[in-house]
Coordinates of C-alpha atoms in Angstrom, one line a residue:
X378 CA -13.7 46.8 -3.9
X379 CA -14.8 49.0 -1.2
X380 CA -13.3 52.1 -0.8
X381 CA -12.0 51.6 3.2
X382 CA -9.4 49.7 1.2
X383 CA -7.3 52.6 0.5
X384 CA -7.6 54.3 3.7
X385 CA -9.3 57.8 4.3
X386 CA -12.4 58.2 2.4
X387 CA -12.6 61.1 -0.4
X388 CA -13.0 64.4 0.7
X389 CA -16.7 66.1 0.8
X390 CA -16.8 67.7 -2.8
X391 CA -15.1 65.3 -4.6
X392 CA -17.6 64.2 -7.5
X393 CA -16.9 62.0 -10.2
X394 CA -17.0 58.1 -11.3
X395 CA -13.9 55.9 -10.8
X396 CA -13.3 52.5 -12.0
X397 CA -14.9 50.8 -8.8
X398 CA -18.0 52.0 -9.8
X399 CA -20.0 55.6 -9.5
X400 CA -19.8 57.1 -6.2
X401 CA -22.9 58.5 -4.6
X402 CA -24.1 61.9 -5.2
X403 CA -23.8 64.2 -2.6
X404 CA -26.8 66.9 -3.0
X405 CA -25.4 70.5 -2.3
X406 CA -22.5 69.3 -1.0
X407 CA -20.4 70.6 -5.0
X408 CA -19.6 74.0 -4.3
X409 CA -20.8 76.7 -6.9
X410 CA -18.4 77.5 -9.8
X411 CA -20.4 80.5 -10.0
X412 CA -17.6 82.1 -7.5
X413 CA -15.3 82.2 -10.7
X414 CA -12.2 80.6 -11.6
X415 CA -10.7 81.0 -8.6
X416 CA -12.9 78.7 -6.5
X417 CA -12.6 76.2 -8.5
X418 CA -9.0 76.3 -8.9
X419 CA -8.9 76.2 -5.6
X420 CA -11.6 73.0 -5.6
X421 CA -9.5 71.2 -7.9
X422 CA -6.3 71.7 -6.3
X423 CA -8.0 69.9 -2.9
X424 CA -9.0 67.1 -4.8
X425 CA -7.2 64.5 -6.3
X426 CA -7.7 61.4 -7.9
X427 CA -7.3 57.6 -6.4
X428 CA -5.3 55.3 -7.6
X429 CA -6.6 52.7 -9.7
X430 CA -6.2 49.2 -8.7
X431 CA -7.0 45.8 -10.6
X432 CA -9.8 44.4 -9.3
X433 CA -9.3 40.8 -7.6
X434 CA -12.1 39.1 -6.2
X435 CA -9.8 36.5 -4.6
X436 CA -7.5 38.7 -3.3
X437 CA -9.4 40.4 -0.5
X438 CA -9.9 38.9 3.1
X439 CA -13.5 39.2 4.9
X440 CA -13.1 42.8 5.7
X441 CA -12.2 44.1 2.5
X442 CA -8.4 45.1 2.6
X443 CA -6.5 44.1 -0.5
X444 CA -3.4 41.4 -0.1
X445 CA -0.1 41.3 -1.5
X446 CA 0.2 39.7 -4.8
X447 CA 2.4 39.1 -7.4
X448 CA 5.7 36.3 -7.7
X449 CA 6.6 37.2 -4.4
X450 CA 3.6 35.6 -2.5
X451 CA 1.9 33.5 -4.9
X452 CA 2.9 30.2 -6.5
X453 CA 1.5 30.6 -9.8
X454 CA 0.6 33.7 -12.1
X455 CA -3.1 34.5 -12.0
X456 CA -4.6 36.2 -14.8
X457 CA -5.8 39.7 -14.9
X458 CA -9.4 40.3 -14.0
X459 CA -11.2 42.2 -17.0
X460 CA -11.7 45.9 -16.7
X461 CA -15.5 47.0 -15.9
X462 CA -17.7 48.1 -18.9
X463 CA -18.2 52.2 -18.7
X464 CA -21.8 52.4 -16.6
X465 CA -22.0 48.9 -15.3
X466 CA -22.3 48.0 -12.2
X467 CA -19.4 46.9 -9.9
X468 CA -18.9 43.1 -10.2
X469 CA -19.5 41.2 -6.9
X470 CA -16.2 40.5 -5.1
X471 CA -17.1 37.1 -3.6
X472 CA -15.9 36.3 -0.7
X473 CA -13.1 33.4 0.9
X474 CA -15.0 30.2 0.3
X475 CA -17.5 31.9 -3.0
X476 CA -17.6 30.6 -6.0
X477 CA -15.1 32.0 -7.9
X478 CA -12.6 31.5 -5.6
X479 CA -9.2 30.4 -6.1
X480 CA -8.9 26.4 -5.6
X481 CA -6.2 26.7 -3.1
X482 CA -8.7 29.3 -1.3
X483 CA -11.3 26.9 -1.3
X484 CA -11.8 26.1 2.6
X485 CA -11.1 21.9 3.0
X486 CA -14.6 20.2 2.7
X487 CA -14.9 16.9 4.5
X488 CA -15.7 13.7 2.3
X489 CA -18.5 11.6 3.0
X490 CA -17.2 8.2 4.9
X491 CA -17.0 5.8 2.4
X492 CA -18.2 2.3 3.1
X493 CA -15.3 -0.2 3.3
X494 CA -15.2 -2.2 0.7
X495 CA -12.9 -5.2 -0.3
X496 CA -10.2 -4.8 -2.9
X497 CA -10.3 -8.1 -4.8
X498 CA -13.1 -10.1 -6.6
X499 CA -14.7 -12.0 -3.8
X500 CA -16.4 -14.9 -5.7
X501 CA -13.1 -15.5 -7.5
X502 CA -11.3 -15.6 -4.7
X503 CA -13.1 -18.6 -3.3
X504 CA -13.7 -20.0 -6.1
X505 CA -9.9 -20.4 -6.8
X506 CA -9.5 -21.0 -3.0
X507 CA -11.9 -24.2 -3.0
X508 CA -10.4 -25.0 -5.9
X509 CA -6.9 -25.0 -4.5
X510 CA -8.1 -26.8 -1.8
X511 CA -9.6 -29.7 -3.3
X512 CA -6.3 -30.4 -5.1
X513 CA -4.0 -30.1 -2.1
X514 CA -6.5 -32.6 -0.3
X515 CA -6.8 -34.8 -2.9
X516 CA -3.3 -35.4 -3.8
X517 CA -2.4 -35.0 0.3
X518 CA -4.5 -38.1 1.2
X519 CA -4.6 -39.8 -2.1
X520 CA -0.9 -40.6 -2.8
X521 CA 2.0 -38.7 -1.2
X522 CA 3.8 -38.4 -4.1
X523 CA 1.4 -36.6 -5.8
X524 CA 1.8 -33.5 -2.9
X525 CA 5.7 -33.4 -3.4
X526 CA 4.8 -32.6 -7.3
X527 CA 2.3 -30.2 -6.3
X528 CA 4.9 -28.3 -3.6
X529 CA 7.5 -28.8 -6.8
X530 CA 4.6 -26.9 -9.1
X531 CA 4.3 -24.3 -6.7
X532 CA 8.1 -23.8 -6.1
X533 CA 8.8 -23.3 -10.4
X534 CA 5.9 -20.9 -10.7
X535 CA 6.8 -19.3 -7.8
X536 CA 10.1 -18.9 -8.6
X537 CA 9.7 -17.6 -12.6
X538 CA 7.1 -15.1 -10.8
X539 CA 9.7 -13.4 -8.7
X540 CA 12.3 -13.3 -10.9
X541 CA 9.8 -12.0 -13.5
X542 CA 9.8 -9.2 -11.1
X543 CA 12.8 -8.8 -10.3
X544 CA 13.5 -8.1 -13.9
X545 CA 10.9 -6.0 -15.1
X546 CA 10.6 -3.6 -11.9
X547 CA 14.7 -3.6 -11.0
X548 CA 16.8 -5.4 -14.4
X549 CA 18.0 -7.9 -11.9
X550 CA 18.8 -10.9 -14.0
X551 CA 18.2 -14.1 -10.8
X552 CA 19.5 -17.2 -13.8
X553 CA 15.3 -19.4 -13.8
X554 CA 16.8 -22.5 -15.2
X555 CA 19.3 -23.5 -12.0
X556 CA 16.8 -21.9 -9.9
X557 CA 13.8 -24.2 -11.1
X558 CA 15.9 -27.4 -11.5
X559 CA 17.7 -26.9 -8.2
X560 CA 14.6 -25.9 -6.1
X561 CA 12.9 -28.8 -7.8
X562 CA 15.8 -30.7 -6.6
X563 CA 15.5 -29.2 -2.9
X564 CA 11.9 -30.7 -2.2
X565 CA 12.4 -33.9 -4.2
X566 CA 15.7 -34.6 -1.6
X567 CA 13.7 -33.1 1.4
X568 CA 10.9 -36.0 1.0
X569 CA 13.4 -38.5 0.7
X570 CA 16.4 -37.5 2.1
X571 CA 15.6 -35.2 5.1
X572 CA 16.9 -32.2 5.9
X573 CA 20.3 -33.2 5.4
X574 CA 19.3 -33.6 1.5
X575 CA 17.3 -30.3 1.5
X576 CA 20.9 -28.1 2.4
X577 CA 23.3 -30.6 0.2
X578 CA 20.6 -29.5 -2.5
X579 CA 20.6 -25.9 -1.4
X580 CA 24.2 -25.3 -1.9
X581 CA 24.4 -26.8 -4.9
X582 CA 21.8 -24.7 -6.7
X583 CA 23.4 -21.3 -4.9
X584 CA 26.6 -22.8 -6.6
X585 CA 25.0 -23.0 -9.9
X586 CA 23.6 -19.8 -10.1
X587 CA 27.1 -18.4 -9.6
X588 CA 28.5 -20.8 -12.8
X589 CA 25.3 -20.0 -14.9
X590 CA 25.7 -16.5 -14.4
X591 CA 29.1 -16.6 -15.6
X592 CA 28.3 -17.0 -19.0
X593 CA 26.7 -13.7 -19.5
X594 CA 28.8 -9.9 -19.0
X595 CA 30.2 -9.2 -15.8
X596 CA 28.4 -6.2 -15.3
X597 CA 26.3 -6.0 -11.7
X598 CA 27.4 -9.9 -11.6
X599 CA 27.4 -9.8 -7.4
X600 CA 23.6 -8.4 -7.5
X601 CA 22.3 -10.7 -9.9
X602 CA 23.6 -13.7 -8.1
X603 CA 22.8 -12.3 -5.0
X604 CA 19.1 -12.3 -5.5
X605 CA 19.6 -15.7 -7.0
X606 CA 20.9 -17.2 -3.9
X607 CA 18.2 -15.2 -2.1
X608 CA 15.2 -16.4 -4.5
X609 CA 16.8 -20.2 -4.1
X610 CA 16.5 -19.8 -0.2
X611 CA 13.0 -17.7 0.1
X612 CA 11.0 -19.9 -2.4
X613 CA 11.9 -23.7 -3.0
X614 CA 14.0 -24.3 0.5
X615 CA 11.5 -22.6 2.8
X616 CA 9.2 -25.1 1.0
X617 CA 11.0 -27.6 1.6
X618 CA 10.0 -27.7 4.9
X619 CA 6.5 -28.9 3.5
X620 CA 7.9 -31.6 2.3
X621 CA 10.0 -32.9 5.5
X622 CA 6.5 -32.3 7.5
X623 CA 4.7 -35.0 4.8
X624 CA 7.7 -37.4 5.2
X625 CA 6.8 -38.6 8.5
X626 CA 5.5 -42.3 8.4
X627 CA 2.9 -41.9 10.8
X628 CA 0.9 -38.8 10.1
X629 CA 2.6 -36.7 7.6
X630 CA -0.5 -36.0 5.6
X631 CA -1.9 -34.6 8.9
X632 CA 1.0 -32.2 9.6
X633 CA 1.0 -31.0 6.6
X634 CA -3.4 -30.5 6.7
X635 CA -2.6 -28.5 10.5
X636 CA 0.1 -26.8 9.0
X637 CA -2.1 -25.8 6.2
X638 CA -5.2 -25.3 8.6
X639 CA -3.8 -23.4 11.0
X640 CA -2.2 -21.0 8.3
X641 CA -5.5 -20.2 6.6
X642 CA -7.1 -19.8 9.6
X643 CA -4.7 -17.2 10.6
X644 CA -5.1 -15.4 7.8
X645 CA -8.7 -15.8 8.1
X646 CA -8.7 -14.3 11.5
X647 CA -7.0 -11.5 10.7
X648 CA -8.9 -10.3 7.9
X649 CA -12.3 -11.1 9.8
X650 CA -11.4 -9.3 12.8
X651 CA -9.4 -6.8 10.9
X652 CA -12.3 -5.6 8.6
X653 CA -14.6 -5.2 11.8
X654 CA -12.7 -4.1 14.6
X655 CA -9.1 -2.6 12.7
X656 CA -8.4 0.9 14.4
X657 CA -4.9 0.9 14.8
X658 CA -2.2 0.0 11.9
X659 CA 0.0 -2.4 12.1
X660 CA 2.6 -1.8 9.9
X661 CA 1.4 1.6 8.1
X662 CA 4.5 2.3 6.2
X663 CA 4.7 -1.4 4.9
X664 CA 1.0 -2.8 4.8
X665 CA -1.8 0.0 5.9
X666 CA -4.6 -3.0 5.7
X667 CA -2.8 -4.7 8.6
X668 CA -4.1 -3.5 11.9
X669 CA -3.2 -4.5 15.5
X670 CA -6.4 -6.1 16.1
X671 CA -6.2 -8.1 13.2
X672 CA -3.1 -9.4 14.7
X673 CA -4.9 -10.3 17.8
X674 CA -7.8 -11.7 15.9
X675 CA -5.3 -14.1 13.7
X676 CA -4.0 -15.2 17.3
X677 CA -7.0 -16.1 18.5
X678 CA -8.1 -17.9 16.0
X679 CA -4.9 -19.8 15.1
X680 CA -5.1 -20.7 19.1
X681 CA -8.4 -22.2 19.0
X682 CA -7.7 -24.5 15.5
X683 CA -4.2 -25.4 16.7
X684 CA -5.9 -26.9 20.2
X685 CA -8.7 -28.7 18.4
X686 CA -6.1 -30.0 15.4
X687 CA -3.5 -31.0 17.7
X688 CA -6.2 -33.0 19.7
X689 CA -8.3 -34.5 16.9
X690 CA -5.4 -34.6 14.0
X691 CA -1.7 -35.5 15.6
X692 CA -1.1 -38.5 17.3
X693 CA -0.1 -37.8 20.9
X694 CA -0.9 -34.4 20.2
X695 CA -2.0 -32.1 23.4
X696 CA -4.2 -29.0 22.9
X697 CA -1.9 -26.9 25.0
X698 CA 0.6 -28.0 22.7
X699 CA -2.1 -26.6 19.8
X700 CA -2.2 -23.3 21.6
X701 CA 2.0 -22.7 21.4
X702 CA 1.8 -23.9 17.8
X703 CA -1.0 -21.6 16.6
X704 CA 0.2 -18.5 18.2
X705 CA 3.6 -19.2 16.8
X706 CA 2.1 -19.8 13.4
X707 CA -0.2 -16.7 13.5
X708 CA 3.3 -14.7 14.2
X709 CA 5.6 -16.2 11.6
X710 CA 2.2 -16.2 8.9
X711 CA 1.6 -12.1 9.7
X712 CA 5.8 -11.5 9.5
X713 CA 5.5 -13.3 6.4
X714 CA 2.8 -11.6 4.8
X715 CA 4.9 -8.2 5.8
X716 CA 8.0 -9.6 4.4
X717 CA 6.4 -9.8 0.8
X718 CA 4.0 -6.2 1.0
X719 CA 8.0 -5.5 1.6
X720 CA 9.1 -6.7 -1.2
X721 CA 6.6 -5.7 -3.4
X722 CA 6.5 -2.3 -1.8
X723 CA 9.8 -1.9 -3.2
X724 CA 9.0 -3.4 -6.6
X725 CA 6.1 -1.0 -6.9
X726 CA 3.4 -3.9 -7.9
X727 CA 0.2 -4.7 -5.8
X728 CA 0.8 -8.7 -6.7
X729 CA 3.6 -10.9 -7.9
X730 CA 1.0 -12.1 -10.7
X731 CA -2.4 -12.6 -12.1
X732 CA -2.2 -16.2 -12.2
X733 CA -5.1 -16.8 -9.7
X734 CA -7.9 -14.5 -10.4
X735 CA -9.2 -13.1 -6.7
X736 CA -5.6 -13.7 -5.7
X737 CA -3.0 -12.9 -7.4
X738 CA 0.0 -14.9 -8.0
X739 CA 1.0 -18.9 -7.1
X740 CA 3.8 -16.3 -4.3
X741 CA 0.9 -13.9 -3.5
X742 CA -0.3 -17.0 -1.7
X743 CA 2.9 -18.3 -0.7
X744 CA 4.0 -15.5 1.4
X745 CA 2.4 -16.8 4.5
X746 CA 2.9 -20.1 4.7
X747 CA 6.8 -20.0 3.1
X748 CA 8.3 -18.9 6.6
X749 CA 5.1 -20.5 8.7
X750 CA 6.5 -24.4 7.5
X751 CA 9.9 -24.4 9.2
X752 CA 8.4 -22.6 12.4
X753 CA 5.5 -25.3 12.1
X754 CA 8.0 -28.3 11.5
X755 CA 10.0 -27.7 14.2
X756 CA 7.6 -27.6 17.1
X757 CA 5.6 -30.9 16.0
X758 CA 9.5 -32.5 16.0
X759 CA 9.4 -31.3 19.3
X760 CA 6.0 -32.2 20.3
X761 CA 5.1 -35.4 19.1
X762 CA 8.6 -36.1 17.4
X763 CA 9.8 -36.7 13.5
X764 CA 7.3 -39.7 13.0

C-alpha cells in the first residue's frame, strides 16, 4: 500500500520501518543526536507514527487510495489478510482485474459463441418419427378402423401422461378411468356418429368425472374436477376432430394425410428456418426457441404443401384454397405448440414423457396437431364439403 494513501507524506527526518515495508533511507537528512537531549526531544516530538492499516489487495482502486469496507459496504465478510513477516518484502497489491482479486471484482469476460446445437437425439427422433409414420399410413390406407384405434391409443396415453403431471408437479387428482373410457368413447361416436355424437360423448364424461370424484374427500374437489373437464376437452375431443375428418366417404383418408402433412410441415418449417435465420423471439417468456422467423418460415412452408395437397390430394380441391388452409394451420399448429411450453412451463418439466425417445411424450407430439384438426376440419367442410 503506497503511502499517498494516507495523505501528506512523512516528514524529512522521520526514519524507521513500518508495516508496509522499510522506507528509504535518507542520507544526512537524521539530524545529529550529538546536540544532546534536547534535540532530540525536540526530533521526536515532530514525529509521529502512522497508523497501521490491514493490508487489502482487493480493496484499493487503480490509484492506490484505500475503500470503505466492512458490513456496511460489502455483502459478505472477507477474511483478514496475513500480517507481513519482519524484513520481507511488501506483498504485491494486484490490481482490479489481477489475480487475486475478489470474484465479484473480476471485470465480465465475454464467452466464446457457442455453436448451436440441437437439444434432443436426432437419429432417435426420426427414427421414432418414420416409425410413427409408417403406422399412421398403414392403418390410414389399409382399413379405417384401424386409424380410429390408433387416434383412441393416442387419446389414453395422452391422457394418463397429463394427468400423471398434473399430479406429480401440482397434487391435482384429474379421475384416468372416466377420462380414458369417455375420451375413448368421444372418437369412437365421432367416426360414427358425427359431431353430434362427439359433444353427447363429451358431456357425459365431464359428467362422470364430477360422480367419480365424489367418492374420494371433498377437499380441493372444484380443482380436481376442473382439470378433469379441462383434460376431457384438450385431449380426446380436440381429437375427435381426427376422427370426423376420416369419416368422410369420399376422401377421408386424404384429409386426414393433408391434415397430417401440412402439420408436420409446419413444424418442419419453423424449425428449419428457425435454426438458420431465428433473430427475434417469438414468445421469450413462454418458448425462447420460437422465433418470428420461424413463424414466417412455418407459413411459408405450410402455404406451399397446402396448394400442392389440396390440388393433388382433395377432390375438388383448389390450390388457393391450399394457401388459406396452410397458413391457418401453421397459426393454430405454432398457438398450439405455445399452449403446451405453457403448460409445461408451469409444471416445471421440459416433456410430458419419455415415451418416444428423440421426442418426448405420445402429448409432446400432440400439442400441434390437437388444436390444428378442428381449424383443419372446418375449412375442408367449407371447401370441398363433409364428403
Amino acid at each position: 500500500m503506497n503511502d499517498s494513501s494516507w495523505g501528506a507524506p512523512p516528514r524529512t527526518g522521520y526514519r524507521g520501518s513500518t508495516d508496509q515495508g522499510s522506507a528509504p533511507s535518507l542520507r544526512g537528512a537524521m539530524p545529529s543526536t550529538s546536540a544532546g537531549p534536547l534535540r532530540a526531544a525536540e526530533h521526536a516530538a515532530q514525529t509521529r507514527p502512522m497508523p497501521i492499516v490491514p493490508d487489502r489487495g482487493g480493496d484499493q482502486d487503480d490509484q492506490g487510495a484505500a475503500r470503505l469496507s466492512g458490513p456496511l459496504f460489502r455483502d459478505e465478510q472477507e477474511p483478514p489478510a496475513p500480517s507481513p513477516q519482519p524484513g520481507s518484502e511488501p506483498a504485491h497489491e494486484p490490481a482490479r482485474g489481477d489475480a487475486g482479486t475478489t470474484p465479484r471484482e473480476h471485470p465480465a469476460v465475454p464467452s466464446a459463441p457457442q455453436k448451436k446445437r440441437a437439444g434432443r437425439d436426432l437419429r432417435a427422433a426420426i427414427g421414432v418419427g418414420l416409425g410413427l409414420g409408417a403406422i399412421i399410413v398403414v392403418s390410414l390406407f389399409v382399413q379405417k378402423v384401424l386409424f380410429v384405434g390408433v387416434i383412441t391409443v393416442a387419446v389414453v396415453v395422452g391422457l394418463w401422461e397429463l394427468t400423471s403431471r398434473l399430479a406429480e408437479r401440482k397434487e391435482i387428482r384429474a379421475p384416468l378411468v372416466p377420462l380414458a373410457v369417455g375420451g375413448a368413447a368421444m372418437v369412437v361416436s365421432g367416426y360414427l356418429r358425427g359431431a353430434q355424437g362427439a359433444w353427447i360423448a363429451m358431456a357425459l364424461t365431464a359428467l362422470a368425472v364430477l360422480l367419480w370424484r365424489m367418492t374420494e374427500p371433498p377437499d380441493n374437489y372444484l380443482r380436481d374436477v376442473t382439470a378433469g373437464v379441462f383434460a376431457a376437452f384438450y385431449v380426446p375431443f380436440l381429437a375427435t376432430f381426427v376422427a370426423l375428418m376420416l369419416a368422410a366417404d369420399d376422401d377421408g383418408p386424404q384429409r386426414v394425410l393433408t391434415f397430417l402433412i401440412l402439420t408436420v410441415v409446419s413444424d418442419t418449417g419453423a424449425y428449419a428456418v428457425g435454426w438458420k435465420f431465428g433473430r427475434h423471439k417469438l414468445a421469450p417468456r413462454i418458448s425462447p426457441g420460437k422465433t418470428r422467423e420461424g413463424l414466417l418460415g412455418a407459413v411459408a412452408f405450410a402455404m406451399v404443401a397446402g396448394a400442392l395437397c389440396m390440388h393433388f390430394l382433395i377432390e375438388d380441391g383448389a390450390w388457393w384454397q391450399g394457401l388459406i388452409l396452410g397458413l391457418a394451420v401453421a397459426v393454430s399448429a405454432t398457438l398450439g405448440d405455445l399452449g403446451e411450453s405453457m403448460i409445461k412451463r408451469d409444471l416445471g418439466i421440459k416433456d410430458m414423457g419419455t415415451l418416444l425417445p428423440g421426442h418426448g411424450g405420445i402429448m409432446d407430439r400432440l400439442d400441434s396437431l390437437l388444436p390444428t384438426a378442428p381449424v383443419a376440419w372446418l375449412l375442408l367442410v367449407m371447401f370441398v364439403g363433409a364428403g
